[in-house]
Amino acid sequence: MELENLRDLYVHELKDLYSAEKQIISALPKMARAATNRQLSSAFRQHLEQTRKQAKRLEDILRGHDESTRGPKCQGMEGVIKEGDEMISEDAEPEVRDAGLIAAAQRVEHYEMAGYGCARTYAELLGDKKGARLLDTTLREEEATDLKLTKLAKSVINLRAKKAPSAAAKKRREQSKSGGVGKTLKGLVAKVTG
Ligand code: FE
Ligand code: FE
């Protein structure tokens, strides 16, 4: 039996979180590149730095229990990240995509918060004070990131998405509908010479 006691479950959860963090570390640079809004892009980059430290904390806790970080891939996070990937490649107005990227990123944070909350509780029950402290630090970072994203969405990103498509985008679309730049140029020439 692999999960005989709470300690086994604790280690299992730590490995699962580690797999999740590793996947997030490779996803966040793509999210940062896909974001048009500079504040959003830098929020993703800042969280990438934080996430690297969070992965180190898990390494630290697991090492303290003579356990490796190796374990099955966190499939829940794989699915959540896949949805974020789909948002990146969606044919979307930049402002609308930014709002969608926040929605995807908040799913990531909430998934993490659930995992860290459980792991911290197990650490407390098992008397792993250092583990509980480290997991609590990470949990607070995830909560702060979630809050930061909510604020950014409500104050800027969602409002811009509501206004999309921008005037410039509309104009470009109309031009392409009416035959593109060529036709517009011909029209201009006709006006000037006519
Ligand atoms: Fe994290
Ligand atoms: Fe996170």
Coordinates of N, CA and C and ligand atoms in Angstrom, one line a residue:
M1 N 0.8 -1.2 0.0 CA 0.0 0.0 0.0 C 0.9 1.3 0.0
E2 N 0.6 2.1 -0.9 CA 1.5 3.3 -1.0 C 1.1 4.4 0.0
L3 N -0.2 4.5 0.2 CA -0.7 5.6 1.1 C -1.2 4.9 2.4
E4 N -0.3 4.7 3.3 CA -0.7 3.9 4.5 C -1.1 4.9 5.6
N5 N -0.5 6.1 5.6 CA -0.8 7.0 6.7 C -0.8 8.5 6.2
L6 N -1.1 9.4 7.1 CA -1.1 10.8 6.7 C 0.2 11.3 6.2
R7 N 1.3 10.8 6.7 CA 2.6 11.2 6.3 C 2.8 10.8 4.8
D8 N 2.3 9.7 4.4 CA 2.4 9.2 3.0 C 1.6 10.2 2.1
L9 N 0.4 10.5 2.6 CA -0.4 11.4 1.9 C 0.2 12.8 1.7
Y10 N 0.8 13.3 2.8 CA 1.6 14.5 2.9 C 2.6 14.6 1.8
V11 N 3.5 13.5 1.7 CA 4.5 13.4 0.7 C 3.9 13.4 -0.7
H12 N 2.9 12.6 -0.8 CA 2.2 12.5 -2.1 C 1.7 13.9 -2.6
E13 N 1.1 14.7 -1.7 CA 0.6 16.0 -2.0 C 1.8 17.0 -2.4
L14 N 2.9 16.8 -1.6 CA 4.1 17.7 -1.9 C 4.6 17.4 -3.3
K15 N 4.7 16.2 -3.7 CA 5.2 15.8 -5.0 C 4.2 16.3 -6.1
D16 N 3.0 16.2 -5.8 CA 2.0 16.7 -6.7 C 2.1 18.2 -7.0
L17 N 2.3 18.9 -5.8 CA 2.5 20.4 -5.9 C 3.8 20.7 -6.7
Y18 N 4.8 19.9 -6.4 CA 6.1 20.1 -7.1 C 5.9 20.0 -8.6
S19 N 5.2 18.9 -9.0 CA 4.9 18.7 -10.5 C 4.1 19.9 -11.0
A20 N 3.1 20.4 -10.2 CA 2.3 21.5 -10.7 C 3.2 22.8 -10.9
E21 N 4.1 23.0 -9.9 CA 5.0 24.2 -10.0 C 5.9 24.2 -11.2
K22 N 6.4 23.0 -11.4 CA 7.3 22.8 -12.6 C 6.6 23.1 -13.9
Q23 N 5.4 22.7 -14.0 CA 4.6 23.0 -15.2 C 4.3 24.5 -15.3
I24 N 4.0 25.1 -14.2 CA 3.7 26.5 -14.2 C 5.0 27.3 -14.6
I25 N 6.2 26.9 -14.2 CA 7.4 27.5 -14.5 C 7.6 27.5 -16.0
S26 N 7.2 26.5 -16.7 CA 7.4 26.5 -18.2 C 6.2 27.2 -18.9
A27 N 5.1 27.4 -18.2 CA 3.9 28.0 -18.8 C 4.0 29.5 -18.7
L28 N 4.5 30.0 -17.6 CA 4.4 31.5 -17.3 C 5.1 32.4 -18.4
P29 N 6.3 32.0 -18.9 CA 7.0 32.8 -19.9 C 6.1 33.0 -21.1
K30 N 5.4 31.9 -21.5 CA 4.5 32.0 -22.7 C 3.3 32.9 -22.4
M31 N 2.8 32.8 -21.2 CA 1.7 33.7 -20.8 C 2.2 35.2 -20.8
A32 N 3.4 35.4 -20.3 CA 3.9 36.8 -20.3 C 4.1 37.3 -21.7
R33 N 4.6 36.4 -22.6 CA 4.7 36.9 -24.0 C 3.4 37.1 -24.7
A34 N 2.4 36.4 -24.3 CA 1.1 36.5 -25.0 C 0.3 37.7 -24.5
A35 N 0.7 38.2 -23.3 CA -0.1 39.4 -22.8 C 0.3 40.6 -23.5
T36 N -0.7 41.4 -23.9 CA -0.4 42.7 -24.5 C -0.2 43.8 -23.5
N37 N -1.0 43.8 -22.5 CA -0.9 44.8 -21.4 C 0.4 44.6 -20.6
R38 N 1.1 45.7 -20.5 CA 2.5 45.6 -19.9 C 2.4 45.2 -18.4
Q39 N 1.4 45.8 -17.7 CA 1.3 45.4 -16.3 C 1.0 43.9 -16.1
L40 N 0.2 43.4 -17.0 CA -0.2 42.0 -16.9 C 1.1 41.1 -17.2
S41 N 1.8 41.5 -18.3 CA 3.0 40.8 -18.7 C 4.0 40.8 -17.5
S42 N 4.2 41.9 -16.9 CA 5.1 42.0 -15.8 C 4.6 41.2 -14.5
A43 N 3.3 41.2 -14.3 CA 2.8 40.4 -13.2 C 3.1 38.9 -13.4
F44 N 3.0 38.5 -14.7 CA 3.3 37.1 -15.0 C 4.8 36.8 -14.7
R45 N 5.6 37.8 -15.2 CA 7.1 37.6 -15.0 C 7.4 37.6 -13.5
Q46 N 6.8 38.5 -12.7 CA 7.1 38.5 -11.3 C 6.7 37.2 -10.6
H47 N 5.5 36.7 -11.1 CA 5.1 35.4 -10.4 C 6.0 34.2 -10.9
L48 N 6.6 34.3 -12.0 CA 7.5 33.3 -12.4 C 8.7 33.2 -11.4
E49 N 9.2 34.4 -11.0 CA 10.3 34.4 -10.1 C 9.9 33.8 -8.7
Q50 N 8.6 34.2 -8.3 CA 8.1 33.6 -7.1 C 7.9 32.1 -7.2
T51 N 7.4 31.7 -8.3 CA 7.2 30.3 -8.5 C 8.4 29.4 -8.4
R52 N 9.5 30.0 -8.9 CA 10.8 29.3 -8.8 C 11.2 29.0 -7.4
K53 N 10.9 30.1 -6.5 CA 11.2 29.9 -5.1 C 10.3 28.9 -4.5
Q54 N 9.0 28.9 -4.9 CA 8.1 28.0 -4.4 C 8.5 26.5 -4.6
A55 N 9.0 26.3 -5.8 CA 9.5 25.0 -6.2 C 10.6 24.6 -5.3
K56 N 11.5 25.5 -5.0 CA 12.7 25.3 -4.1 C 12.2 24.9 -2.7
R57 N 11.2 25.6 -2.3 CA 10.6 25.3 -0.9 C 10.2 23.9 -0.8
L58 N 9.5 23.4 -1.9 CA 9.0 22.0 -1.9 C 10.2 21.1 -1.9
E59 N 11.2 21.4 -2.7 CA 12.4 20.6 -2.7 C 13.0 20.4 -1.3
D60 N 13.0 21.6 -0.6 CA 13.6 21.7 0.7 C 12.8 20.8 1.7
I61 N 11.4 20.9 1.6 CA 10.6 20.1 2.6 C 10.8 18.6 2.3
L62 N 10.7 18.3 1.0 CA 10.8 16.8 0.6 C 12.2 16.3 1.1
R63 N 13.2 17.1 0.9 CA 14.6 16.6 1.3 C 14.6 16.4 2.8
G64 N 13.9 17.2 3.5 CA 13.9 17.1 5.0 C 13.2 15.8 5.4
H65 N 12.4 15.2 4.5 CA 11.7 14.0 4.8 C 12.4 12.8 4.1
D66 N 13.6 13.0 3.6 CA 14.4 12.0 2.8 C 13.6 11.5 1.6
E67 N 12.9 12.4 1.0 CA 12.1 12.1 -0.2 C 12.6 12.9 -1.4
S68 N 12.5 12.2 -2.6 CA 12.9 13.0 -3.8 C 11.7 13.7 -4.3
T69 N 11.9 14.6 -5.3 CA 10.8 15.4 -5.8 C 10.0 14.6 -6.9
R70 N 10.6 13.5 -7.3 CA 10.0 12.7 -8.4 C 8.6 12.1 -8.0
G71 N 7.7 12.2 -9.0 CA 6.4 11.6 -8.7 C 5.6 11.8 -10.0
P72 N 4.3 11.3 -10.0 CA 3.5 11.4 -11.2 C 3.2 12.9 -11.5
K73 N 2.9 13.1 -12.8 CA 2.6 14.4 -13.3 C 1.3 14.9 -12.7
C74 N 1.2 16.1 -12.3 CA -0.1 16.6 -11.8 C -1.0 16.9 -12.9
Q75 N -2.0 16.0 -13.1 CA -2.8 16.0 -14.3 C -3.8 17.1 -14.2
G76 N -4.2 17.5 -13.0 CA -5.2 18.6 -12.9 C -4.5 19.9 -13.4
M77 N -3.3 20.1 -13.0 CA -2.6 21.4 -13.4 C -2.3 21.3 -14.9
E78 N -2.1 20.1 -15.4 CA -1.8 19.9 -16.9 C -3.1 20.4 -17.6
G79 N -4.2 20.0 -17.2 CA -5.5 20.5 -17.8 C -5.7 22.0 -17.7
V80 N -5.5 22.5 -16.6 CA -5.7 23.9 -16.3 C -4.7 24.7 -17.2
I81 N -3.5 24.3 -17.3 CA -2.5 25.0 -18.2 C -2.8 24.8 -19.6
K82 N -3.4 23.7 -20.0 CA -3.8 23.5 -21.4 C -4.9 24.5 -21.8
E83 N -5.8 24.8 -20.9 CA -6.8 25.8 -21.2 C -6.1 27.2 -21.4
G84 N -5.1 27.5 -20.6 CA -4.4 28.7 -20.8 C -3.7 28.8 -22.1
D85 N -3.1 27.6 -22.5 CA -2.4 27.5 -23.8 C -3.4 27.8 -25.0
E86 N -4.6 27.3 -24.8 CA -5.6 27.4 -25.8 C -6.0 28.9 -25.9
M87 N -6.0 29.6 -24.8 CA -6.3 31.0 -24.8 C -5.3 31.8 -25.6
I88 N -4.0 31.4 -25.4 CA -2.9 32.0 -26.0 C -3.0 31.9 -27.6
S89 N -3.5 30.8 -28.1 CA -3.5 30.6 -29.5 C -4.9 30.9 -30.1
E90 N -5.8 31.4 -29.3 CA -7.1 31.7 -29.8 C -7.0 33.0 -30.7
D91 N -7.9 33.0 -31.7 CA -7.9 34.1 -32.6 C -8.7 35.2 -31.9
A92 N -8.0 36.1 -31.2 CA -8.7 37.0 -30.3 C -8.2 38.4 -30.4
E93 N -9.0 39.4 -30.1 CA -8.6 40.8 -30.0 C -7.6 40.8 -28.8
P94 N -6.5 41.6 -28.9 CA -5.5 41.6 -27.8 C -6.1 41.9 -26.4
E95 N -7.0 42.8 -26.4 CA -7.6 43.2 -25.1 C -8.5 42.1 -24.5
V96 N -9.1 41.4 -25.4 CA -10.0 40.3 -25.0 C -9.2 39.1 -24.5
R97 N -8.1 38.9 -25.3 CA -7.2 37.8 -24.9 C -6.6 38.1 -23.5
D98 N -6.2 39.3 -23.2 CA -5.6 39.6 -21.9 C -6.6 39.3 -20.8
A99 N -7.9 39.6 -21.0 CA -8.9 39.2 -20.0 C -9.0 37.7 -19.8
G100 N -8.9 37.0 -20.9 CA -8.9 35.6 -20.9 C -7.7 35.0 -20.3
L101 N -6.6 35.6 -20.4 CA -5.3 35.1 -19.8 C -5.4 35.2 -18.3
I102 N -6.1 36.3 -17.8 CA -6.3 36.5 -16.4 C -7.2 35.4 -15.8
A103 N -8.3 35.1 -16.6 CA -9.2 34.1 -16.1 C -8.5 32.7 -16.0
A104 N -7.6 32.5 -17.0 CA -6.9 31.2 -17.0 C -5.9 31.2 -15.8
A105 N -5.2 32.3 -15.6 CA -4.2 32.4 -14.6 C -4.8 32.2 -13.2
Q106 N -6.0 32.8 -13.0 CA -6.7 32.7 -11.7 C -7.1 31.3 -11.4
R107 N -7.4 30.5 -12.5 CA -7.7 29.1 -12.2 C -6.5 28.4 -11.7
V108 N -5.3 28.7 -12.3 CA -4.0 28.1 -11.8 C -3.8 28.4 -10.3
E109 N -4.0 29.7 -10.0 CA -3.8 30.1 -8.6 C -4.7 29.4 -7.6
H110 N -6.0 29.3 -8.0 CA -7.0 28.7 -7.1 C -6.7 27.2 -6.9
Y111 N -6.2 26.6 -8.0 CA -5.9 25.1 -7.9 C -4.7 25.0 -7.0
E112 N -3.7 25.8 -7.1 CA -2.6 25.8 -6.2 C -3.0 26.0 -4.7
M113 N -3.9 27.0 -4.5 CA -4.3 27.4 -3.2 C -5.0 26.2 -2.5
A114 N -5.8 25.4 -3.2 CA -6.4 24.2 -2.7 C -5.3 23.2 -2.2
G115 N -4.3 23.0 -3.1 CA -3.3 22.0 -2.7 C -2.4 22.5 -1.6
Y116 N -2.0 23.7 -1.6 CA -1.2 24.2 -0.5 C -1.9 24.3 0.9
G117 N -3.2 24.6 0.8 CA -4.0 24.6 2.0 C -4.0 23.3 2.7
C118 N -4.3 22.2 1.9 CA -4.3 20.9 2.4 C -3.0 20.4 2.9
A119 N -1.9 20.7 2.1 CA -0.6 20.3 2.5 C -0.1 21.0 3.8
R120 N -0.5 22.3 4.0 CA -0.1 23.0 5.2 C -0.8 22.4 6.4
T121 N -2.1 22.0 6.3 CA -2.8 21.4 7.4 C -2.2 20.1 7.8
Y122 N -1.8 19.2 6.8 CA -1.1 18.0 7.1 C 0.2 18.2 7.8
A123 N 0.9 19.2 7.4 CA 2.2 19.5 8.0 C 2.0 19.9 9.5
E124 N 1.0 20.7 9.7 CA 0.7 21.1 11.1 C 0.3 19.9 12.0
L125 N -0.6 19.0 11.4 CA -1.0 17.8 12.1 C 0.2 16.8 12.4
L126 N 1.1 16.8 11.5 CA 2.3 15.9 11.6 C 3.4 16.5 12.4
G127 N 3.2 17.7 12.8 CA 4.3 18.4 13.6 C 5.5 18.9 12.8
D128 N 5.3 19.0 11.5 CA 6.4 19.5 10.6 C 6.3 21.0 10.6
K129 N 6.9 21.6 11.6 CA 6.7 23.1 11.7 C 7.4 23.8 10.6
K130 N 8.5 23.4 10.2 CA 9.2 24.1 9.1 C 8.4 24.0 7.8
G131 N 7.9 22.8 7.5 CA 7.1 22.5 6.3 C 5.9 23.4 6.4
A132 N 5.2 23.5 7.5 CA 4.0 24.2 7.7 C 4.3 25.7 7.4
R133 N 5.4 26.2 7.9 CA 5.8 27.6 7.7 C 6.0 27.9 6.2
L134 N 6.8 27.0 5.6 CA 7.1 27.2 4.2 C 5.9 27.2 3.3
L135 N 5.0 26.2 3.6 CA 3.8 26.0 2.8 C 2.9 27.2 3.0
D136 N 2.9 27.7 4.2 CA 2.0 28.9 4.5 C 2.5 30.1 3.7
T137 N 3.9 30.3 3.6 CA 4.4 31.4 2.9 C 4.0 31.3 1.4
T138 N 4.1 30.1 0.8 CA 3.7 30.0 -0.6 C 2.2 30.2 -0.7
L139 N 1.4 29.7 0.2 CA -0.1 29.8 0.1 C -0.4 31.3 0.1
R140 N 0.3 32.1 0.9 CA 0.0 33.6 1.0 C 0.5 34.2 -0.4
E141 N 1.5 33.8 -0.9 CA 2.0 34.3 -2.2 C 0.9 34.1 -3.3
E142 N 0.4 32.8 -3.3 CA -0.6 32.5 -4.3 C -1.9 33.4 -4.1
E143 N -2.2 33.6 -2.9 CA -3.4 34.4 -2.6 C -3.2 35.8 -3.0
A144 N -2.0 36.3 -2.8 CA -1.7 37.7 -3.1 C -1.7 37.9 -4.7
T145 N -1.2 36.8 -5.3 CA -1.2 36.9 -6.8 C -2.6 36.9 -7.4
D146 N -3.4 36.0 -6.8 CA -4.8 36.0 -7.2 C -5.5 37.4 -7.0
L147 N -5.2 38.0 -5.9 CA -5.8 39.3 -5.6 C -5.3 40.3 -6.5
K148 N -4.0 40.3 -6.8 CA -3.4 41.2 -7.8 C -4.0 41.1 -9.2
L149 N -4.3 39.9 -9.6 CA -4.9 39.6 -10.9 C -6.4 40.2 -10.9
T150 N -7.1 39.9 -9.8 CA -8.4 40.5 -9.7 C -8.4 42.0 -9.8
K151 N -7.5 42.6 -9.1 CA -7.5 44.1 -9.1 C -7.1 44.6 -10.5
L152 N -6.2 43.9 -11.2 CA -5.8 44.3 -12.5 C -6.9 44.1 -13.5
A153 N -7.6 43.0 -13.4 CA -8.8 42.8 -14.2 C -9.9 43.8 -14.1
K154 N -10.2 44.1 -12.8 CA -11.3 45.0 -12.5 C -11.0 46.4 -12.8
S155 N -9.8 46.8 -12.6 CA -9.4 48.2 -12.8 C -9.1 48.6 -14.2
V156 N -8.5 47.6 -15.0 CA -8.1 47.9 -16.4 C -8.5 46.9 -17.4
I157 N -8.0 45.7 -17.2 CA -8.1 44.7 -18.3 C -9.5 44.4 -18.8
N158 N -10.4 44.1 -17.9 CA -11.8 43.8 -18.3 C -12.5 45.0 -18.9
L159 N -12.1 46.2 -18.5 CA -12.8 47.4 -19.1 C -12.3 47.6 -20.5
R160 N -11.0 47.3 -20.7 CA -10.5 47.4 -22.1 C -11.1 46.3 -23.0
A161 N -11.3 45.2 -22.4 CA -11.9 44.0 -23.2 C -13.3 44.4 -23.6
K162 N -14.0 45.1 -22.7 CA -15.4 45.5 -22.9 C -15.4 46.5 -24.1
K163 N -14.4 47.3 -24.2 CA -14.4 48.3 -25.3 C -13.9 47.8 -26.7
A164 N -13.3 46.6 -26.6 CA -12.8 46.0 -27.8 C -13.9 45.6 -28.8
P165 N -13.6 45.6 -30.1 CA -12.3 45.9 -30.7 C -12.1 47.4 -30.7
S166 N -10.8 47.7 -30.6 CA -10.4 49.1 -30.6 C -10.7 49.8 -32.0
A167 N -10.7 51.1 -32.0 CA -11.0 51.8 -33.2 C -10.0 51.5 -34.3
A168 N -8.8 51.3 -33.9 CA -7.7 51.0 -34.9 C -8.0 49.6 -35.5
A169 N -8.4 48.7 -34.7 CA -8.7 47.3 -35.2 C -9.9 47.3 -36.1
K170 N -10.9 48.1 -35.7 CA -12.1 48.2 -36.5 C -11.8 48.7 -37.9
K171 N -11.0 49.8 -37.9 CA -10.6 50.4 -39.2 C -9.8 49.4 -40.1
R172 N -8.9 48.6 -39.4 CA -8.1 47.7 -40.2 C -9.1 46.6 -40.8
R173 N -10.1 46.2 -40.0 CA -11.0 45.2 -40.5 C -11.9 45.7 -41.7
E174 N -12.3 47.0 -41.5 CA -13.1 47.6 -42.6 C -12.3 47.7 -43.9
Q175 N -11.0 48.1 -43.7 CA -10.1 48.2 -44.9 C -10.0 46.8 -45.6
S176 N -9.8 45.8 -44.8 CA -9.6 44.5 -45.4 C -10.9 44.0 -46.1
K177 N -12.0 44.4 -45.5 CA -13.3 44.0 -46.1 C -13.5 44.7 -47.4
S178 N -13.1 46.0 -47.5 CA -13.3 46.7 -48.7 C -12.2 46.5 -49.7
G179 N -11.4 45.5 -49.5 CA -10.4 45.1 -50.5 C -9.0 45.5 -50.1
G180 N -8.8 45.9 -48.9 CA -7.5 46.1 -48.4 C -6.9 47.5 -48.7
V181 N -5.6 47.6 -48.4 CA -4.9 48.9 -48.5 C -4.8 49.3 -50.0
G182 N -4.7 48.3 -50.9 CA -4.6 48.7 -52.4 C -5.8 49.5 -52.8
K183 N -7.0 49.0 -52.4 CA -8.2 49.7 -52.9 C -8.3 51.1 -52.2
T184 N -7.9 51.2 -50.9 CA -7.9 52.5 -50.2 C -7.0 53.5 -50.9
L185 N -5.8 53.0 -51.3 CA -4.8 53.8 -52.0 C -5.3 54.3 -53.3
K186 N -5.9 53.4 -54.0 CA -6.5 53.8 -55.3 C -7.6 54.9 -55.1
G187 N -8.4 54.7 -54.1 CA -9.4 55.6 -53.7 C -8.8 57.0 -53.5
L188 N -7.7 57.0 -52.7 CA -7.0 58.2 -52.4 C -6.5 58.9 -53.6
V189 N -5.8 58.1 -54.5 CA -5.3 58.6 -55.7 C -6.4 59.3 -56.5
A190 N -7.5 58.5 -56.6 CA -8.7 59.0 -57.4 C -9.1 60.4 -56.9
K191 N -9.2 60.5 -55.5 CA -9.6 61.7 -54.9 C -8.7 62.9 -55.2
V192 N -7.3 62.6 -55.1 CA -6.3 63.6 -55.3 C -6.3 64.1 -56.8
T193 N -6.4 63.1 -57.7 CA -6.3 63.4 -59.1 C -7.6 63.9 -59.7
G194 N -8.7 63.3 -59.0 CA -10.0 63.6 -59.5 C -10.4 65.0 -59.3
Ligands
FE1 FE 2.9 28.3 -7.2
FE2 FE 1.0 30.5 -8.3

